[in-house]
Short mmCIF file of C-alpha atoms in Angstrom, two decimals:
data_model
loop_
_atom_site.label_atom_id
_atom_site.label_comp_id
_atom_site.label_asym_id
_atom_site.label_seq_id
_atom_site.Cartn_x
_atom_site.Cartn_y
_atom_site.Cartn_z
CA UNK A 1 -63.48 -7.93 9.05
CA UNK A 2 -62.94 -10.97 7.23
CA UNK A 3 -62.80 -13.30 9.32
CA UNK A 4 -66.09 -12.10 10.56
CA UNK A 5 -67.55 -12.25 6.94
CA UNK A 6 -66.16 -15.76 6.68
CA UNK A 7 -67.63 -17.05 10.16
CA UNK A 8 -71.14 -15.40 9.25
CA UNK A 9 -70.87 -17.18 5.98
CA UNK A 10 -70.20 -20.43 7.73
CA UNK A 11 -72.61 -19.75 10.45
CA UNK A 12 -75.49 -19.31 6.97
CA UNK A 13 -73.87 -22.48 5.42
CA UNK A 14 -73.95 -24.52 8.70
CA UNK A 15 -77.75 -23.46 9.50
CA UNK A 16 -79.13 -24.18 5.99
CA UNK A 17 -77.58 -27.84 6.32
CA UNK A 18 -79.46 -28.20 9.49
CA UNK A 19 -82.69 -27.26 8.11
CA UNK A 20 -82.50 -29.31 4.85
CA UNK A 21 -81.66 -32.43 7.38
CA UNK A 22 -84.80 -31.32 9.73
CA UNK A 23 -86.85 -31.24 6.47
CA UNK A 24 -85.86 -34.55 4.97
CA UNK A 25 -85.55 -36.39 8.32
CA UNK A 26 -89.83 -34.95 8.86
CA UNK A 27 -90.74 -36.37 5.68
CA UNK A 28 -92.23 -39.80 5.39
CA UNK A 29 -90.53 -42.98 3.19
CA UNK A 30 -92.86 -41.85 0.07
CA UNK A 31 -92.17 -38.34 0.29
CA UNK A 32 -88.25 -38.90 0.29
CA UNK A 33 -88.46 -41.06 -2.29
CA UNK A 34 -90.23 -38.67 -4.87
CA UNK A 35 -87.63 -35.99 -3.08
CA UNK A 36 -84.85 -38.54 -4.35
CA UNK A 37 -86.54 -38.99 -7.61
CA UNK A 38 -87.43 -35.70 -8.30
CA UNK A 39 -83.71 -34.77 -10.31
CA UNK A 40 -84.52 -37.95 -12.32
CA UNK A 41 -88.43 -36.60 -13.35
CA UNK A 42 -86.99 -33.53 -14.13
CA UNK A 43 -84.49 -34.85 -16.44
CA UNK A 44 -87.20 -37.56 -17.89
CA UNK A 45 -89.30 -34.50 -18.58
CA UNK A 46 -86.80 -33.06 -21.06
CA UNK A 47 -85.58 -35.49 -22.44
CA UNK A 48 -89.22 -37.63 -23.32
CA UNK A 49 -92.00 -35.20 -22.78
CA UNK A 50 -90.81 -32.45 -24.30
CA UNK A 51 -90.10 -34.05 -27.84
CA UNK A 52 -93.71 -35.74 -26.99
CA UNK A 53 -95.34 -32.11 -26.22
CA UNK A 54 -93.71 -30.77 -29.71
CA UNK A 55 -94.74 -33.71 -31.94
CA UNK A 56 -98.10 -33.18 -30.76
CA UNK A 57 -97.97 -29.40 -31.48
CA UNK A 58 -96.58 -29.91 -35.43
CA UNK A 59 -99.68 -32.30 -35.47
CA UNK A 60 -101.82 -29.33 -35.38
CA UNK A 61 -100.33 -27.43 -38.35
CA UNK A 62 -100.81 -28.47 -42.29
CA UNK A 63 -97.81 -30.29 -43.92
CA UNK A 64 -95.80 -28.15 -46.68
CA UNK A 65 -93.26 -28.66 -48.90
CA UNK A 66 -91.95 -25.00 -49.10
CA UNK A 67 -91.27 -24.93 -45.42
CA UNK A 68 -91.64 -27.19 -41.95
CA UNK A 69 -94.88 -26.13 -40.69
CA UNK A 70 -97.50 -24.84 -42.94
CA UNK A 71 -100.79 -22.94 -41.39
CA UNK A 72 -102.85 -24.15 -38.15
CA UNK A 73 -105.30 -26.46 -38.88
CA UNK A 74 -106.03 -27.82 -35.14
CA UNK A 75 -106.85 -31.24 -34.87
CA UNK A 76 -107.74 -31.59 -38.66
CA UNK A 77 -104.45 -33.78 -39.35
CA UNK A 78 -106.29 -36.16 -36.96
CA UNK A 79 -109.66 -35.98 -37.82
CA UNK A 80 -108.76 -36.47 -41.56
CA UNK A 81 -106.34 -39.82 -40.91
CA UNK A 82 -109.71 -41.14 -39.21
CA UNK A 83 -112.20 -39.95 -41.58
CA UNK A 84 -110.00 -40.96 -44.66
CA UNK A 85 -109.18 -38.16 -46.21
CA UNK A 86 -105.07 -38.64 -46.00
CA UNK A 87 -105.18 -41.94 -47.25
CA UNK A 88 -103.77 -40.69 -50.30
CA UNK A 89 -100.96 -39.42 -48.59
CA UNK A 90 -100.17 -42.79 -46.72
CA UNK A 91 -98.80 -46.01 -47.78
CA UNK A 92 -101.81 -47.80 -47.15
CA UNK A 93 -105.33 -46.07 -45.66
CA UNK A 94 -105.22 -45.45 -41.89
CA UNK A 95 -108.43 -47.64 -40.79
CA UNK A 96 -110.81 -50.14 -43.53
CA UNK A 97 -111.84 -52.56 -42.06
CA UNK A 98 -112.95 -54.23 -45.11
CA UNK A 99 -109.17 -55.12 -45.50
CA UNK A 100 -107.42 -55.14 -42.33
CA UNK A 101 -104.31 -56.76 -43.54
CA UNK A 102 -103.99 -53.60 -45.34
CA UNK A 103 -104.86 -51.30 -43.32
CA UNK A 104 -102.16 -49.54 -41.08
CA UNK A 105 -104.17 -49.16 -37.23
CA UNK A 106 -105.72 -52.45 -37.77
CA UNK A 107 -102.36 -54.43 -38.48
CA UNK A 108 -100.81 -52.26 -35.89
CA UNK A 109 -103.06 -53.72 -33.27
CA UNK A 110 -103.33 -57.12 -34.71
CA UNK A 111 -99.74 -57.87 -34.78
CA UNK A 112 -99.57 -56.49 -31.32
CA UNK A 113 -101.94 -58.93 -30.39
CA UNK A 114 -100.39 -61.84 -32.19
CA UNK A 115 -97.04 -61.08 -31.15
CA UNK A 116 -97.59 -60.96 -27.79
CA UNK A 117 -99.90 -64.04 -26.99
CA UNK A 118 -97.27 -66.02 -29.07
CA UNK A 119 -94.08 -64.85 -28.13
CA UNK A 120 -94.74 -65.10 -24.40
CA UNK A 121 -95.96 -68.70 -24.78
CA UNK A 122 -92.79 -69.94 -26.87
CA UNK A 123 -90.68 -67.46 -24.35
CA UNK A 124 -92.34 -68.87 -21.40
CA UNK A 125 -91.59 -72.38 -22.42
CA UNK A 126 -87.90 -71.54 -23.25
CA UNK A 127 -87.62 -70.02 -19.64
CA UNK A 128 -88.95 -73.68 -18.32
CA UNK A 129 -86.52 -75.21 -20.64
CA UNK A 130 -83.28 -72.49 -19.63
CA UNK A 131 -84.30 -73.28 -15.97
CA UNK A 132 -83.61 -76.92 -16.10
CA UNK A 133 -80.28 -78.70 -14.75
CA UNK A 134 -78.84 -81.13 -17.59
CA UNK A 135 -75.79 -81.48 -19.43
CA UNK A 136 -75.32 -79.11 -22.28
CA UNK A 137 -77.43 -76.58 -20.67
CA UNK A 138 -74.63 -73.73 -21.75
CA UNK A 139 -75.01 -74.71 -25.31
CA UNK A 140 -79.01 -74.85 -25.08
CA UNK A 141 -78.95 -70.98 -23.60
CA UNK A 142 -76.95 -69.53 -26.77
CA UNK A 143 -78.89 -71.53 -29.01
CA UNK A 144 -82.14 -70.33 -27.61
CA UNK A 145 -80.56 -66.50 -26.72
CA UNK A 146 -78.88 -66.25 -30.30
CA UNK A 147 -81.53 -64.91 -31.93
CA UNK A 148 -82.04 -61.60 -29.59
CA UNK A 149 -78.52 -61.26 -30.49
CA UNK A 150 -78.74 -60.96 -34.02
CA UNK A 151 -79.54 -57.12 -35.22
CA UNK A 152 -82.97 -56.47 -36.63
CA UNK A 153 -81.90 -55.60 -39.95
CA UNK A 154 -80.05 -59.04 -40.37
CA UNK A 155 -83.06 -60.67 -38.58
CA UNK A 156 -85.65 -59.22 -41.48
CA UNK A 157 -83.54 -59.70 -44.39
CA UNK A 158 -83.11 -63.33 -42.86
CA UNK A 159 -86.85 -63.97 -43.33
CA UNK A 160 -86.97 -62.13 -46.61
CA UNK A 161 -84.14 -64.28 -47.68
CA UNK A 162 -86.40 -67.67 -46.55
CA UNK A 163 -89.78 -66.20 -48.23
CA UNK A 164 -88.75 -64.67 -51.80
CA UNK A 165 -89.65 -67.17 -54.63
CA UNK A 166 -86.60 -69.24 -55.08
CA UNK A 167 -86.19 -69.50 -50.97
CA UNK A 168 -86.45 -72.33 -48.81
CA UNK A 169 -89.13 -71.38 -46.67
CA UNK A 170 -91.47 -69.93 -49.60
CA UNK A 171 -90.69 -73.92 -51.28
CA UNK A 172 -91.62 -75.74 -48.05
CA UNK A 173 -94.85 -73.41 -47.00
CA UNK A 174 -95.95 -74.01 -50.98
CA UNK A 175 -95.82 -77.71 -50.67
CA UNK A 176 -97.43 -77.57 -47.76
CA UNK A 177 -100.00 -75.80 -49.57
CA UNK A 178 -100.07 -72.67 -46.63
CA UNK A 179 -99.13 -70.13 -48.96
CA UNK A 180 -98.37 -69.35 -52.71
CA UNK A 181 -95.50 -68.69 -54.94
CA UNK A 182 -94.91 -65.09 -53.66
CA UNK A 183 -96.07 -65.24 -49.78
CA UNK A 184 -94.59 -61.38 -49.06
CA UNK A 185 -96.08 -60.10 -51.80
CA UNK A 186 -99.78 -61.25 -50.62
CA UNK A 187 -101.47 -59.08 -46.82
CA UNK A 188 -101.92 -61.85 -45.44
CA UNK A 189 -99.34 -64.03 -45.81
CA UNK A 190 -96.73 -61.14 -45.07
CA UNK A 191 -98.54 -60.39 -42.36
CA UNK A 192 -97.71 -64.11 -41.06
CA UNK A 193 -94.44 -64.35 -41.98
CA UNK A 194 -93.71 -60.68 -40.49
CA UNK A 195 -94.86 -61.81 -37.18
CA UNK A 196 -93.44 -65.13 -37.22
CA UNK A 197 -90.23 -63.61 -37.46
CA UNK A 198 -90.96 -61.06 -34.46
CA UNK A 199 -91.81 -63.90 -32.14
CA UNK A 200 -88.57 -65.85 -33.04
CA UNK A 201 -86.74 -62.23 -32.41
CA UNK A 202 -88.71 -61.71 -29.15
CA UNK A 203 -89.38 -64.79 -27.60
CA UNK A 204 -85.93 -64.92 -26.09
CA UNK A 205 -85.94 -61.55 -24.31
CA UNK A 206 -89.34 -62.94 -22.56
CA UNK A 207 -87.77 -65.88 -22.04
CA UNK A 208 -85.00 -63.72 -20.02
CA UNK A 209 -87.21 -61.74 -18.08
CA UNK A 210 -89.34 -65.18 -17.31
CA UNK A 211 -86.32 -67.36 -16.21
CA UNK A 212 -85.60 -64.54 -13.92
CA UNK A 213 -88.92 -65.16 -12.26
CA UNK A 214 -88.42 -69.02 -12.35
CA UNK A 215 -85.01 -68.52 -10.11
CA UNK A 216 -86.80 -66.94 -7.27
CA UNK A 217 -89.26 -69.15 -6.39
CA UNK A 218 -88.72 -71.15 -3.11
CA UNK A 219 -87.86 -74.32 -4.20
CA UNK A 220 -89.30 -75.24 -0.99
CA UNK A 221 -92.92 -75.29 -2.44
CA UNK A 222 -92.22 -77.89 -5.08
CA UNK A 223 -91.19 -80.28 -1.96
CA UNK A 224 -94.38 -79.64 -0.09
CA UNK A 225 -96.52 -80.33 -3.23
CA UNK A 226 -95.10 -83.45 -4.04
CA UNK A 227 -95.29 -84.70 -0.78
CA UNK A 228 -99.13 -83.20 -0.90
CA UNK A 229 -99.23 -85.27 -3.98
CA UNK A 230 -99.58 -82.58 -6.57
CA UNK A 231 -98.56 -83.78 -10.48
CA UNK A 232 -96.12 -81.64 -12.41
CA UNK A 233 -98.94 -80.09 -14.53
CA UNK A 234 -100.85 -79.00 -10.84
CA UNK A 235 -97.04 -77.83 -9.44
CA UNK A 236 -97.00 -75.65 -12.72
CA UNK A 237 -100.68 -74.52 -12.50
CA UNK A 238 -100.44 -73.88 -8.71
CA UNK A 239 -97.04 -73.05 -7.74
CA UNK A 240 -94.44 -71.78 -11.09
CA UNK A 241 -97.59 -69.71 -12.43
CA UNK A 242 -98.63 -68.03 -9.64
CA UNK A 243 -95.33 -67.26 -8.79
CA UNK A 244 -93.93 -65.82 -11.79
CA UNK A 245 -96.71 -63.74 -12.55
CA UNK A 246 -95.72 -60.73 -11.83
CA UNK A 247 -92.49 -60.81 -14.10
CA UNK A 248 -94.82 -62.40 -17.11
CA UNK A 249 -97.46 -59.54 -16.97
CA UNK A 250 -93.71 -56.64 -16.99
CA UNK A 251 -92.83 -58.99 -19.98
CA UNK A 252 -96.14 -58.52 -21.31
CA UNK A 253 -95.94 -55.31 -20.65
CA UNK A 254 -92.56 -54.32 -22.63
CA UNK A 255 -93.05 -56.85 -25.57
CA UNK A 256 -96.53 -54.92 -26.09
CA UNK A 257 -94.95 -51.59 -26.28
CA UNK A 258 -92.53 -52.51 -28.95
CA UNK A 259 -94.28 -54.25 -31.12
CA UNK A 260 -96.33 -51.55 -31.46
CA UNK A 261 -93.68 -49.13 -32.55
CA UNK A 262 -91.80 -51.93 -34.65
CA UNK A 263 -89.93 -50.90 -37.97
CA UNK A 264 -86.62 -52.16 -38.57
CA UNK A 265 -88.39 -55.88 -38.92
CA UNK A 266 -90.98 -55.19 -41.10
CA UNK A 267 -89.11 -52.44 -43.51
CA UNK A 268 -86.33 -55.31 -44.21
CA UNK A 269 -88.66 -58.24 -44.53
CA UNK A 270 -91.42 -56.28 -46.47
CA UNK A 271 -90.60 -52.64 -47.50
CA UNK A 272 -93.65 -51.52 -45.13
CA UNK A 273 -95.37 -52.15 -48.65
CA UNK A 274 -98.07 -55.64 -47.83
CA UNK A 275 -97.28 -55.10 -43.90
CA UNK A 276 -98.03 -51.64 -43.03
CA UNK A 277 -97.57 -50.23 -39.57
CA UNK A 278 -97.60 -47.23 -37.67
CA UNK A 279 -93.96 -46.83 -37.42
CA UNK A 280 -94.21 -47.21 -41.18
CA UNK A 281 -96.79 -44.72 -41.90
CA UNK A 282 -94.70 -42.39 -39.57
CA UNK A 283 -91.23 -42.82 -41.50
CA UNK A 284 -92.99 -42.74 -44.80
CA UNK A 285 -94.64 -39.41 -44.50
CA UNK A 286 -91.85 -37.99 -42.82
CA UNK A 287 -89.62 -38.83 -45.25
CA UNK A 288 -92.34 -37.63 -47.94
CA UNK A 289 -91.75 -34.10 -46.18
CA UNK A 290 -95.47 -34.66 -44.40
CA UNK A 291 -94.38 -33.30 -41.12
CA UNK A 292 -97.67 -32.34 -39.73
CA UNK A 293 -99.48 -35.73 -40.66
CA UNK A 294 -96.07 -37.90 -39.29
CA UNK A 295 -96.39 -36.06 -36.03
CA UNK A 296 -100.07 -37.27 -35.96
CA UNK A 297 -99.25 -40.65 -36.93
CA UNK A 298 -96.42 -40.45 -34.36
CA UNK A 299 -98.66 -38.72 -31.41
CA UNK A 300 -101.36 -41.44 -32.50
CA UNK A 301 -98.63 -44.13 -31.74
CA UNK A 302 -97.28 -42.77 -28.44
CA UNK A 303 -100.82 -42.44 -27.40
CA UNK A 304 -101.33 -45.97 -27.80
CA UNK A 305 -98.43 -47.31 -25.81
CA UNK A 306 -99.33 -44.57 -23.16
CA UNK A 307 -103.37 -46.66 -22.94
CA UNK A 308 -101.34 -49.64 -22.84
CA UNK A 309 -99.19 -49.14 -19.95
CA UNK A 310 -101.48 -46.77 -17.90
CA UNK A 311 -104.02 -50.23 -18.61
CA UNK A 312 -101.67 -51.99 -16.83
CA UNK A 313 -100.75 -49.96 -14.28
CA UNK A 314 -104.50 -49.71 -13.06
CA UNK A 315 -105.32 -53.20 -13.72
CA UNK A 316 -102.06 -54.91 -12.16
CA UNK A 317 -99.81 -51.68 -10.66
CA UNK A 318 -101.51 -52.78 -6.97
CA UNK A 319 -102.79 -56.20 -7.40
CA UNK A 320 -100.44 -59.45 -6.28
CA UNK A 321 -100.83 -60.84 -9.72
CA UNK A 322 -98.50 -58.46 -11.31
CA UNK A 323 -97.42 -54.74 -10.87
CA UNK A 324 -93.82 -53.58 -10.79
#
């Protein structure tokens, strides 16, 4: 009787291999592939978009100090950081754009902007200079790579260091006549010296990402332009661009996303206090016990990197100028 139980059970075992292997071998490359990836979505799915889904329901209930969630409000949390009317909750008001500098979605964005157009010029430029053959090229790849290495927290306090009154950098930009006495104490000149320091952070890890890029191109293409005549600017415009696109618009891509949800750089360099960000408004509430209107902050946030890189997706996800 056993052994009959034991060859049925083998006989089960044996057949439901068979038909998982019919199944997967009758399924196209792009079916298996989600098939293979389906474990990893399912794991993604608690571990991101659950904590995503239950920010965004807190949002919808009134902050209290007596206990987590106070009463359901809906989407008032949001329609009141738009409107104004938790401004006096916040470290600086959520949109004016009579004073952008100060101003927490309008520096958000701005130093976004900044950040990125900068950072992946001096980054791309690095690359070109990493991807060279000379002597001393080791030495020039840690010099240029150092800063990436250094943690955030020593990388702010190193420009707060450079731009309090007595510092170097605050007596060279005031002889210069760029800036005044107390340059992190003034929107606007905070606001410079903030992002300054993000592109000398994150100009590096483009730079990576870039060079990367630079190593796979045929090298066979720079030998048929210049026997087609082409100058170095045209081999650059026509050839190294072209061909490295698609790794600058992923390095685009990433640097976007965090400088948008930037904190460590700004909190040391400024205190959030003349640079104010959405990361910033998030911790500050939060640690003010505003749960409700840091989840909105925070769901604002996450829906602005989600525009971002669904942006991308749809503008260079299929196109052979970019897409990963």
């Amino acid at each position: 009787m056993r052994s009959q139980t034991s060859m049925n059970t083998t006989g089960t075992i044996r057949q439901t291999i068979a038909t998982v292997n019919n199944w997967i071998e009758n399924r196209t490359e792009s079916q298996f592939a989600y098939f293979m990836l389906f474990p990893v979505l399912l794991v993604f799915s608690v571990l991101a978009l659950w904590p995503v889904l239950y920010t965004l329901e807190t949002s919808l209930y009134a902050d209290s100090f007596s206990q987590f969630r106070g009463e359901f409000i809906g989407l008032s949390n949001y329609t009141e950081l738009v409107t104004g009317g938790r401004d006096s909750v916040l470290i600086r008001p959520f949109i004016d754009l009579g004073n952008p500098f100060q101003s927490i979605l309008p520096v958000t964005l701005m130093f976004t902007a900044v950040t990125v157009v900068f950072a992946t010029i001096l980054g791309f430029v690095q690359a070109l200079v990493l991807n060279g053959t000379y002597r001393g090229r080791s030495i020039v790849r840690v010099a240029v790579l150092l800063p990436w290495a250094v943690p955030i927290v020593v990388q702010g306090m190193i420009f707060y260091l450079l731009f309090i009154p007595a510092g170097a950098g605050t007596d060279l930009v005031n002889s210069l006549g760029l800036m005044g006495s107390q340059p992190l104490n003034e929107s606007v000149t905070a606001f410079a010296i903030v992002s300054l320091a993000d592109i000398w952070v994150s100009a590096p890890f483009i730079a990576l990402i870039i060079l990367a890029g630079l190593q796979g191109i045929d090298q066979n293409l720079y030998q048929v332009g210049k026997v087609a005549g082409a100058s170095r600017w045209e081999q650059f415009r026509l050839i190294t661009l072209p061909q490295v696109m698609p790794v600058l618009m992923i390095a685009m891509l990433l640097k976007s996303l965090m400088s948008m949800r930037v904190y460590g750089l700004i909190d040391a360099t400024t205190n959030c206090s003349t640079v104010p960000s959405l990361t910033c408004g998030v911790v500050g509430t939060f640690n003010g016990s505003l749960y409700g209107t840091s989840a909105a902050l925070a769901f604002i946030t996450a829906i602005l990197i989600g525009l971002v890189s669904v942006g991308y997706l749809i503008k260079y996800g299929n196109s052979s100028t970019g897409g990963i």
